[in-house]
Short mmCIF file of C-alpha atoms in Angstrom, two decimals:
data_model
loop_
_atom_site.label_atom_id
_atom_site.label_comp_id
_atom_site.label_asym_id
_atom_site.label_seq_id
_atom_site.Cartn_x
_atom_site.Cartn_y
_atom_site.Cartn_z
CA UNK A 29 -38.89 1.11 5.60
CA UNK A 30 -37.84 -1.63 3.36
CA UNK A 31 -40.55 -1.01 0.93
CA UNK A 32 -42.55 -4.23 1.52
CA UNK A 33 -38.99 -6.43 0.15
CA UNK A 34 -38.39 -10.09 1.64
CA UNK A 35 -35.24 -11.84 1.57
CA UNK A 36 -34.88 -15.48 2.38
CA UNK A 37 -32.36 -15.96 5.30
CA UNK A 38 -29.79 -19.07 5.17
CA UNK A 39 -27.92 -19.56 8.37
CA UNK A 40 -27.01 -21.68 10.77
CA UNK A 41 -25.23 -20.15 13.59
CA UNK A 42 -26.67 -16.25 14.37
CA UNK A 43 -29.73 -17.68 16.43
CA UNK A 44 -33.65 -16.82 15.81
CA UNK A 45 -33.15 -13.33 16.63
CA UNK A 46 -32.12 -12.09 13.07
CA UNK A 47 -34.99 -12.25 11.30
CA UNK A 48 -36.81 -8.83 11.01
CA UNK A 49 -39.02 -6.90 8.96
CA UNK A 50 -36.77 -7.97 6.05
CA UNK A 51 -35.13 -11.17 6.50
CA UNK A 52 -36.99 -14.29 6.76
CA UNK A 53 -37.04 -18.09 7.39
CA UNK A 54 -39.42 -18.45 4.48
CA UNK A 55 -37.84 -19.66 1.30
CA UNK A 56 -40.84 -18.47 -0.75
CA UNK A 57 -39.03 -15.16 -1.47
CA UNK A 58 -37.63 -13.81 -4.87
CA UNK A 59 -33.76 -13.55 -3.28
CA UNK A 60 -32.00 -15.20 -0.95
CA UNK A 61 -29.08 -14.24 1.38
CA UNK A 62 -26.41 -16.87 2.58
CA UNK A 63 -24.09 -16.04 5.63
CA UNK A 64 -20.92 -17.30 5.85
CA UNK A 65 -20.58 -21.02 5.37
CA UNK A 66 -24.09 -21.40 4.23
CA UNK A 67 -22.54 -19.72 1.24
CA UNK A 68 -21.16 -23.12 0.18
CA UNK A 69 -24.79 -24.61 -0.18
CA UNK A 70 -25.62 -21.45 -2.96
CA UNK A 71 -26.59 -23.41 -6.65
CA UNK A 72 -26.04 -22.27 -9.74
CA UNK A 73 -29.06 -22.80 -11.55
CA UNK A 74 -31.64 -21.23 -8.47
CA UNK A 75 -33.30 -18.40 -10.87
CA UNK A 76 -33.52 -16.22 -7.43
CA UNK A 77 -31.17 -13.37 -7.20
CA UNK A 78 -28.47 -14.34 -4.46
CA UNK A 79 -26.63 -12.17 -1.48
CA UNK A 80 -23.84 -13.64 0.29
CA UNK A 81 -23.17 -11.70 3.90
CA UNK A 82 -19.57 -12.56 5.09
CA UNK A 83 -20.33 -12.11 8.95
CA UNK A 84 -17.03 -13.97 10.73
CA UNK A 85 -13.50 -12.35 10.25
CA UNK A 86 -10.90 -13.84 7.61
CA UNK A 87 -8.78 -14.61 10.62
CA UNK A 88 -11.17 -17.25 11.55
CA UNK A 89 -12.75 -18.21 8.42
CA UNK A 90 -9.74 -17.51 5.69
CA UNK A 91 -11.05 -20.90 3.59
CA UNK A 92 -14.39 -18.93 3.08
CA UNK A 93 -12.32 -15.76 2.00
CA UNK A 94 -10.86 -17.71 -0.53
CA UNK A 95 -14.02 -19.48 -2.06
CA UNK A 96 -15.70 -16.33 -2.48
CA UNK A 97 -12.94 -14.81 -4.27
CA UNK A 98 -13.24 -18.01 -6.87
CA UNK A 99 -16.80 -18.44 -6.93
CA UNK A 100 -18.01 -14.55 -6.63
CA UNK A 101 -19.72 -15.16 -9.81
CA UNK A 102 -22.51 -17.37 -7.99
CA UNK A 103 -23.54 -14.50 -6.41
CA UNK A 104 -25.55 -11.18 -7.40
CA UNK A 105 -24.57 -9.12 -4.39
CA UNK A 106 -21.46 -9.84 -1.83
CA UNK A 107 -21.41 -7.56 1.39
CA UNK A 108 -18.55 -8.11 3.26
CA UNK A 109 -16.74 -5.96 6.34
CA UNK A 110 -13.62 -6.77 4.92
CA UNK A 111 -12.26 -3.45 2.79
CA UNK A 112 -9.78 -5.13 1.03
CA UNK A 113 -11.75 -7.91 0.12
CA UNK A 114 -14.64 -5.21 -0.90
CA UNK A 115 -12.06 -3.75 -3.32
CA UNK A 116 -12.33 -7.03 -5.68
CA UNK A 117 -15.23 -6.54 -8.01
CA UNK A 118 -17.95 -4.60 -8.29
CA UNK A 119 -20.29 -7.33 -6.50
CA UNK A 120 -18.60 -6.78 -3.21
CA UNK A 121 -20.07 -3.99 -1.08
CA UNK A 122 -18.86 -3.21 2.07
CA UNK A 123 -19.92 -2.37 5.63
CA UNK A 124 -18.50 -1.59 8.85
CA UNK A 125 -20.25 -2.48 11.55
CA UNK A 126 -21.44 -6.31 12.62
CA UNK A 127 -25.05 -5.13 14.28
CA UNK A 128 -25.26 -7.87 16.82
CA UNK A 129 -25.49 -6.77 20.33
CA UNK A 130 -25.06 -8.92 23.62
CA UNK A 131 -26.46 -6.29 25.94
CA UNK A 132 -30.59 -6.93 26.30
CA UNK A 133 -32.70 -4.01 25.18
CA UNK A 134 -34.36 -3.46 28.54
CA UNK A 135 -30.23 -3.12 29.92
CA UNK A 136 -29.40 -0.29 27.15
CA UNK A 137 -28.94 3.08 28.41
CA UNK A 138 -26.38 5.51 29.73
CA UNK A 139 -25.98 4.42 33.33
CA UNK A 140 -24.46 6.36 36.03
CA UNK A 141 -20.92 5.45 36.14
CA UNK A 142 -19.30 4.46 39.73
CA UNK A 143 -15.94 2.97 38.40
CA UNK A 144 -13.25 3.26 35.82
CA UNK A 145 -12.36 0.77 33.39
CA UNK A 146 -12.97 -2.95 32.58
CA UNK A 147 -12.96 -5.36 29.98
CA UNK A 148 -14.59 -8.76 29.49
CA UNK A 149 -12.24 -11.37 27.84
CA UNK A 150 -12.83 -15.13 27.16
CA UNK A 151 -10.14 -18.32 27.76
CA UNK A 152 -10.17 -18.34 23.99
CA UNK A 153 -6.22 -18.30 22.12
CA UNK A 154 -7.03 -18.81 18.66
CA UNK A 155 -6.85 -15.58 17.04
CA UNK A 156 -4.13 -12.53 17.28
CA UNK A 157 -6.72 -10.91 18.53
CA UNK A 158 -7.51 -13.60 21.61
CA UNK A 159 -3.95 -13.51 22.37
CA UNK A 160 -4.26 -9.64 22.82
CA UNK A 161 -6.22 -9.85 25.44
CA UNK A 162 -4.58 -12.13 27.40
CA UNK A 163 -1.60 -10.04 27.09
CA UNK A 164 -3.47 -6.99 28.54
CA UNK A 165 -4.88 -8.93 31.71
CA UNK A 166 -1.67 -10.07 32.62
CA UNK A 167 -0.17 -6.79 32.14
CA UNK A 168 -2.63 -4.29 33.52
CA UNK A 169 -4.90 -6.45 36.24
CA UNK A 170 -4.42 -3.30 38.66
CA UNK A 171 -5.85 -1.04 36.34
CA UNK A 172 -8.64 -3.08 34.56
CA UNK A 173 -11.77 -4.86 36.23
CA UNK A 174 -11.64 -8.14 34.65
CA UNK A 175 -14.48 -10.67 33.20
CA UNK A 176 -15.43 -13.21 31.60
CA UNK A 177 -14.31 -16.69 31.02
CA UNK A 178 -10.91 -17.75 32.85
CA UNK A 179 -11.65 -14.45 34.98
CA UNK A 180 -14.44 -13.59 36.40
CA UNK A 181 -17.67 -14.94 34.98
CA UNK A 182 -20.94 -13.32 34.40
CA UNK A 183 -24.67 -13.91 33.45
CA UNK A 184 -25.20 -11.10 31.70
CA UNK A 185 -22.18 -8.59 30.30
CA UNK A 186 -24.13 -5.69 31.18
CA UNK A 187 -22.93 -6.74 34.66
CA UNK A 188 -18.91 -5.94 33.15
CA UNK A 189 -19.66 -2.77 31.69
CA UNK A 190 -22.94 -0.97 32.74
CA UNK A 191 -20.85 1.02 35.88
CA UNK A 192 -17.74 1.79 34.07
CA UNK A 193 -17.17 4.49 32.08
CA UNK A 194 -14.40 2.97 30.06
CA UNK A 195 -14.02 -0.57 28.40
CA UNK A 196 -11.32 -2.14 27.08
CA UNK A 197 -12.60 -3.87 23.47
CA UNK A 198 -10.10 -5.74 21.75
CA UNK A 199 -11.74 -7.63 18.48
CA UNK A 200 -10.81 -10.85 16.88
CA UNK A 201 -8.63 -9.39 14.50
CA UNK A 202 -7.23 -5.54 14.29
CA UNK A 203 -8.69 -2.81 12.00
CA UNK A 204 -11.44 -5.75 10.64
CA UNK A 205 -15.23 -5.60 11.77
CA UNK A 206 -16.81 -3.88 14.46
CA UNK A 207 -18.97 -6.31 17.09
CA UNK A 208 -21.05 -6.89 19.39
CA UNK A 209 -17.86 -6.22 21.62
CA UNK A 210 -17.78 -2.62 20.96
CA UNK A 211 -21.31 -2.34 20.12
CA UNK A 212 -22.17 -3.53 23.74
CA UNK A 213 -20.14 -0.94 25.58
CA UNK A 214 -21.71 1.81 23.36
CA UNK A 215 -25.08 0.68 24.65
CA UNK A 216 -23.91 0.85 28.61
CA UNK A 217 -23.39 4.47 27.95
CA UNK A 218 -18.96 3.54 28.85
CA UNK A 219 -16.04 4.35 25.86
CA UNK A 220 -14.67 1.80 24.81
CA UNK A 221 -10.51 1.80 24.96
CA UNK A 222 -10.49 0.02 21.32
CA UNK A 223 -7.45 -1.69 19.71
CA UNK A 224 -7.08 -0.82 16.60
CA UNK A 225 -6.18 2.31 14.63
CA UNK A 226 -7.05 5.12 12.04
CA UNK A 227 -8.24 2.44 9.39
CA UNK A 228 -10.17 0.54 11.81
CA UNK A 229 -14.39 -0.26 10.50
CA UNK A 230 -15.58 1.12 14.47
CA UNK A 231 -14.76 4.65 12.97
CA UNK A 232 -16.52 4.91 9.76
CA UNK A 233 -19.76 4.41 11.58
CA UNK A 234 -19.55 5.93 15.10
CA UNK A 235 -17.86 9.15 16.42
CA UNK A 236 -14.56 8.79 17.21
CA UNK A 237 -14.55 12.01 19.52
CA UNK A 238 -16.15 8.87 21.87
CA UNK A 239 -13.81 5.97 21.31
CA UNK A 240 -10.32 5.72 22.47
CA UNK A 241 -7.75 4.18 20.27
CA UNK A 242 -4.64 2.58 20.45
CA UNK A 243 -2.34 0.22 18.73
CA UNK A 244 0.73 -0.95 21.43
CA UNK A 245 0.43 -1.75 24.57
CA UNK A 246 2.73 1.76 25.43
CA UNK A 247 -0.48 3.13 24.07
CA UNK A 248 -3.24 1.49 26.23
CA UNK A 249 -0.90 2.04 29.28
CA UNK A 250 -0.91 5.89 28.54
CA UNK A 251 -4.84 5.98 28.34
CA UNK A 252 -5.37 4.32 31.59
CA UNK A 253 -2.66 5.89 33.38
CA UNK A 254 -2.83 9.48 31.71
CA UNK A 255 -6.43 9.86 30.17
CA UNK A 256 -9.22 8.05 31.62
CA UNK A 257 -10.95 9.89 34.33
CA UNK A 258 -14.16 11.40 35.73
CA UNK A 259 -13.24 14.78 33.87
CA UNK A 260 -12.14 13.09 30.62
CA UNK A 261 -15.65 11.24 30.37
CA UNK A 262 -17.74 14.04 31.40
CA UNK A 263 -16.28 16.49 28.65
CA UNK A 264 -17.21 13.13 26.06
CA UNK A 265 -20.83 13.82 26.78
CA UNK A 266 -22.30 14.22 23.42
CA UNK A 267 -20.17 12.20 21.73
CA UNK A 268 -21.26 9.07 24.54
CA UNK A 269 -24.97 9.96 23.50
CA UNK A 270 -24.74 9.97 20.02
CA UNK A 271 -22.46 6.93 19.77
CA UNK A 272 -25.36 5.04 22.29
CA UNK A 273 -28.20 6.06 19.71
CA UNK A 274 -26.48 4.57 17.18
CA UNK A 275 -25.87 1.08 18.46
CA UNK A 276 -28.72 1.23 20.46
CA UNK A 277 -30.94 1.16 17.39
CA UNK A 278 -29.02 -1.31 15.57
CA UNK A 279 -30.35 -3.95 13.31
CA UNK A 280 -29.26 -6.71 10.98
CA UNK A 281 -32.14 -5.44 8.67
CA UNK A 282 -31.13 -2.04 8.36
CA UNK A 283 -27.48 -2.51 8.26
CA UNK A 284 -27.21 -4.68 5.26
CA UNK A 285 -30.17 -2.49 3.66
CA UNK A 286 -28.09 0.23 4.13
CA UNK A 287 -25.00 -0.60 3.38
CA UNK A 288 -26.10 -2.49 0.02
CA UNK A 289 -29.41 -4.07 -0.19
CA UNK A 290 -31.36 -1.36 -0.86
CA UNK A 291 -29.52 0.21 -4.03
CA UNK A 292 -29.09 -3.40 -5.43
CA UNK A 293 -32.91 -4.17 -5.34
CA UNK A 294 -34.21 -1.11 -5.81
CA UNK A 295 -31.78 -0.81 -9.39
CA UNK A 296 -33.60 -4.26 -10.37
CA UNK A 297 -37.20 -2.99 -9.44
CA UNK A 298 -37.51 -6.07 -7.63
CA UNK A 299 -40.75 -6.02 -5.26
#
């Protein structure tokens, strides 16, 4: 699939699990791809062509934002989930979805679904985003199935989503990156309840006739007071399927090829 091509993969914080068919711990390649803050470590005079991969949101990393927008010209190729920050050069190329999923492959599938709605949120108050969430489980406890950390914790989050056929998915920032978060209730077969809106990345890559949207918490009350149901998620059927196919099959490999990789290399008839 990615016609034989090796990248060199610098990272420190994604885990073993990355590397694929196309990236690899080697350095012995012809390019190299630096994510996020291993950015910083790029040189100027390595003769191999360089990718930088902007992975965490500018609401936690904003320095980072900002040094790529001065030193852009260390790099060859810039993917970034960011679509205003993909609007600055030509070197910037931009993707919408984060492929990670939390959610192990022998859990993915379309379960049968036994209750309505829940949501998984951790203690964490750092972001707009964090803050969100908090104001949702102290708001709508009755209506939601809470977990995660300061709520109910669990080994695994298949155990918070696998038997619901909604989930509440509320990202670090609004209308940035899709992640794992959404990503994971895709591959339990539930839709997710997402905050965000008509701008937001989840939408350019999966069908929105199987996500639920909102933006205030008038919204989110409507949906799970007026909208989710047994009848609501049965007529979502094909929608469901084709929205688990697609993050099912996810990969860091063929995200970034797709969204970038493969035009730049193949326009430099690199092998």
């Amino acid at each position: 699939m990615f016609n034989n091509y090796k990248i060199s993969f610098i990272q420190s914080s994604l885990g073993p699990n990355v590397y694929g068919d196309l990236f690899t711990e080697s350095g012995d390649t012809d390019v190299v791809a630096y994510v996020d803050g291993s950015m910083l470590s790029a040189k100027r005079n390595d003769p191999r062509l360089k990718i930088a991969i902007l992975v965490e949101p500018i609401v936690v990393s904003s320095s980072l934002y900002s040094w790529i927008k001065t030193n852009h010209s260390l790099f060859d190729l810039i993917l970034t989930h960011n679509k205003e920050l993909s609007l600055t050069n030509e070197k910037f190329k931009y993707y919408p979805v984060w492929p990670r999923i939390w959610i192990p492959k022998e859990d993915r599938k379309i379960y049968s679904k036994t209750k309505t709605t829940s949501a998984i949120f951790s203690n964490r108050r750092q972001t707009i985003g964090h803050q969100t969430r908090h104001i949702i489980a102290n708001k709508f406890s009755n209506l939601i199935d809470l977990y995660g950390k300061g709520y109910n914790p669990i080994e695994i989050k298949t155990q918070g989503i696998s038997e619901y056929m909604y989930h509440v998915v509320v990202e670090n920032e609004k209308n940035g990156y899709a992640s794992e978060k959404v990503n994971d209730a895709f591959c339990c077969g539930s839709i997710p309840i997402y905050w965000g809106s008509s701008s937001s990345n989840v939408l350019d890559f999966y069908n929105d006739e199987g996500i639920l949207m909102f933006e205030t918490m008038e919204e989110l009350e409507h949906i799970l007071l007026n909208v989710v149901s047994e009848e609501h998620y049965s007529g979502k059927h094909k929608a469901i399927e084709e929205n688990f196919n697609r993050a099912a099959n996810l990969s860091l490999d063929k995200i970034y090829w797709d969204y970038g990789i493969k035009n730049f290399l193949e326009t430099r008839s690199l092998k």
